[in-house]
Amino acid sequence: MTLMQMPLPLRNRVMEYMERLHEETKGVQSEEFMNELPSHLRQEMAMYLNRGILESTKVFEGCGIPFLTALLMRLSMSICLSGDVICVEGDLGNEMYIVVNGSVTVTKFGNK
């Protein structure tokens, strides 16, 4: 199936995602680039690019550099669009999200 054969609402969401991805990454596939680096350079790059995100997140206040470095090495960027459901109450949680840009709405049993 090609993009043009998709239903219009789905096609629009795919296009919106691709545009947002390009805006956020400036067209650079950073994960591919980072994977090509030796581990010590990957760690330095991760600290340089994302340390501020963790340090400004209250739950990580007071955490040491070794912990932050280990956590940064496991981070990956995720782009969510308006209306996306990130998780559903009752689902097994195996991911953690840090909202860098935008906002989320949390609902419980259909109530905000």
mmCIF file of C-alpha atoms in Angstrom:
data_model
loop_
_atom_site.group_PDB
_atom_site.id
_atom_site.type_symbol
_atom_site.label_atom_id
_atom_site.label_comp_id
_atom_site.label_asym_id
_atom_site.label_seq_id
_atom_site.Cartn_x
_atom_site.Cartn_y
_atom_site.Cartn_z
ATOM 1 C CA MET A 1 0.000 0.000 0.000
ATOM 2 C CA THR A 2 1.347 3.431 -0.898
ATOM 3 C CA LEU A 3 0.818 6.652 1.028
ATOM 4 C CA MET A 4 -1.701 7.853 -1.547
ATOM 5 C CA GLN A 5 -3.843 4.712 -1.052
ATOM 6 C CA MET A 6 -4.228 5.321 2.686
ATOM 7 C CA PRO A 7 -7.380 6.899 4.071
ATOM 8 C CA LEU A 8 -6.999 10.689 4.119
ATOM 9 C CA PRO A 9 -6.984 11.087 7.954
ATOM 10 C CA LEU A 10 -4.230 8.469 8.307
ATOM 11 C CA ARG A 11 -2.264 9.952 5.432
ATOM 12 C CA ASN A 12 -2.483 13.405 7.037
ATOM 13 C CA ARG A 13 -1.216 12.055 10.383
ATOM 14 C CA VAL A 14 1.705 10.281 8.677
ATOM 15 C CA MET A 15 2.626 13.469 6.828
ATOM 16 C CA GLU A 16 2.321 15.533 10.035
ATOM 17 C CA TYR A 17 4.598 13.057 11.826
ATOM 18 C CA MET A 18 7.203 13.169 9.050
ATOM 19 C CA GLU A 19 7.166 16.977 9.046
ATOM 20 C CA ARG A 20 7.559 17.092 12.848
ATOM 21 C CA LEU A 21 10.374 14.526 12.707
ATOM 22 C CA HIS A 22 12.219 16.627 10.144
ATOM 23 C CA GLU A 23 11.708 19.795 12.226
ATOM 24 C CA GLU A 24 13.044 18.140 15.387
ATOM 25 C CA THR A 25 16.026 16.378 13.822
ATOM 26 C CA LYS A 26 16.835 18.887 11.070
ATOM 27 C CA GLY A 27 16.951 15.872 8.777
ATOM 28 C CA VAL A 28 19.816 14.222 10.664
ATOM 29 C CA GLN A 29 19.275 10.634 11.804
ATOM 30 C CA SER A 30 21.022 11.092 15.147
ATOM 31 C CA GLU A 31 20.527 7.518 16.393
ATOM 32 C CA GLU A 32 22.221 6.107 13.295
ATOM 33 C CA PHE A 33 25.025 8.631 13.668
ATOM 34 C CA MET A 34 25.465 7.897 17.393
ATOM 35 C CA ASN A 35 25.575 4.141 16.790
ATOM 36 C CA GLU A 36 28.599 4.619 14.529
ATOM 37 C CA LEU A 37 30.615 6.236 17.332
ATOM 38 C CA PRO A 38 32.723 4.314 19.842
ATOM 39 C CA SER A 39 31.042 4.008 23.244
ATOM 40 C CA HIS A 40 33.135 6.681 24.981
ATOM 41 C CA LEU A 41 32.240 9.269 22.308
ATOM 42 C CA ARG A 42 28.576 8.182 22.404
ATOM 43 C CA GLN A 43 28.568 8.844 26.148
ATOM 44 C CA GLU A 44 30.157 12.272 25.736
ATOM 45 C CA MET A 45 27.698 13.192 22.976
ATOM 46 C CA ALA A 46 24.717 11.955 25.002
ATOM 47 C CA MET A 47 25.843 14.027 27.993
ATOM 48 C CA TYR A 48 26.426 17.099 25.844
ATOM 49 C CA LEU A 49 23.097 16.869 23.995
ATOM 50 C CA ASN A 50 20.705 15.717 26.721
ATOM 51 C CA ARG A 51 22.161 16.247 30.190
ATOM 52 C CA GLY A 52 20.172 19.445 30.635
ATOM 53 C CA ILE A 53 16.915 17.578 30.034
ATOM 54 C CA LEU A 54 17.569 15.203 32.915
ATOM 55 C CA GLU A 55 19.002 17.849 35.212
ATOM 56 C CA SER A 56 15.873 19.977 34.769
ATOM 57 C CA THR A 57 13.604 17.009 35.581
ATOM 58 C CA LYS A 58 12.772 17.071 39.286
ATOM 59 C CA VAL A 59 12.870 13.296 39.763
ATOM 60 C CA PHE A 60 16.562 13.259 38.787
ATOM 61 C CA GLU A 61 17.672 16.066 41.128
ATOM 62 C CA GLY A 62 20.711 15.022 43.119
ATOM 63 C CA CYS A 63 21.518 12.021 40.919
ATOM 64 C CA GLY A 64 25.189 11.465 40.207
ATOM 65 C CA ILE A 65 26.898 11.765 36.849
ATOM 66 C CA PRO A 66 27.418 7.974 36.469
ATOM 67 C CA PHE A 67 23.678 7.350 36.896
ATOM 68 C CA LEU A 68 22.717 10.189 34.537
ATOM 69 C CA THR A 69 25.208 8.946 31.954
ATOM 70 C CA ALA A 70 23.824 5.399 32.132
ATOM 71 C CA LEU A 71 20.288 6.731 31.770
ATOM 72 C CA LEU A 72 21.213 9.023 28.881
ATOM 73 C CA MET A 73 22.696 6.075 27.022
ATOM 74 C CA ARG A 74 19.260 4.446 27.072
ATOM 75 C CA LEU A 75 17.192 7.467 26.007
ATOM 76 C CA SER A 76 15.574 7.625 22.617
ATOM 77 C CA MET A 77 13.534 10.394 21.089
ATOM 78 C CA SER A 78 9.866 9.863 20.502
ATOM 79 C CA ILE A 79 7.620 12.268 18.642
ATOM 80 C CA CYS A 80 3.941 12.210 19.499
ATOM 81 C CA LEU A 81 1.224 14.098 17.686
ATOM 82 C CA SER A 82 -1.827 15.775 19.131
ATOM 83 C CA GLY A 83 -4.369 13.077 19.908
ATOM 84 C CA ASP A 84 -1.835 10.242 20.159
ATOM 85 C CA VAL A 85 -2.443 7.812 22.999
ATOM 86 C CA ILE A 86 0.898 7.206 24.693
ATOM 87 C CA CYS A 87 -0.279 4.647 27.218
ATOM 88 C CA VAL A 88 -3.540 3.352 28.641
ATOM 89 C CA GLU A 89 -4.356 2.875 32.285
ATOM 90 C CA GLY A 90 -3.742 -0.732 33.242
ATOM 91 C CA ASP A 91 -1.020 -1.305 30.626
ATOM 92 C CA LEU A 92 2.262 -2.719 31.842
ATOM 93 C CA GLY A 93 4.679 0.197 31.909
ATOM 94 C CA ASN A 94 8.116 -0.446 30.489
ATOM 95 C CA GLU A 95 8.906 3.059 29.259
ATOM 96 C CA MET A 96 9.270 6.479 30.813
ATOM 97 C CA TYR A 97 8.515 9.691 28.965
ATOM 98 C CA ILE A 98 10.020 13.120 29.552
ATOM 99 C CA VAL A 99 8.042 15.832 27.781
ATOM 100 C CA VAL A 100 10.536 18.289 26.319
ATOM 101 C CA ASN A 101 8.204 20.236 24.022
ATOM 102 C CA GLY A 102 4.429 20.433 24.206
ATOM 103 C CA SER A 103 2.084 18.974 26.771
ATOM 104 C CA VAL A 104 0.127 15.837 27.577
ATOM 105 C CA THR A 105 -3.312 15.230 28.964
ATOM 106 C CA VAL A 106 -3.636 12.542 31.608
ATOM 107 C CA THR A 107 -7.027 10.896 31.978
ATOM 108 C CA LYS A 108 -8.242 8.297 34.445
ATOM 109 C CA PHE A 109 -11.204 6.196 33.418
ATOM 110 C CA GLY A 110 -12.136 8.807 30.844
ATOM 111 C CA ASN A 111 -11.869 11.788 33.253
ATOM 112 C CA LYS A 112 -9.201 14.467 32.891
#
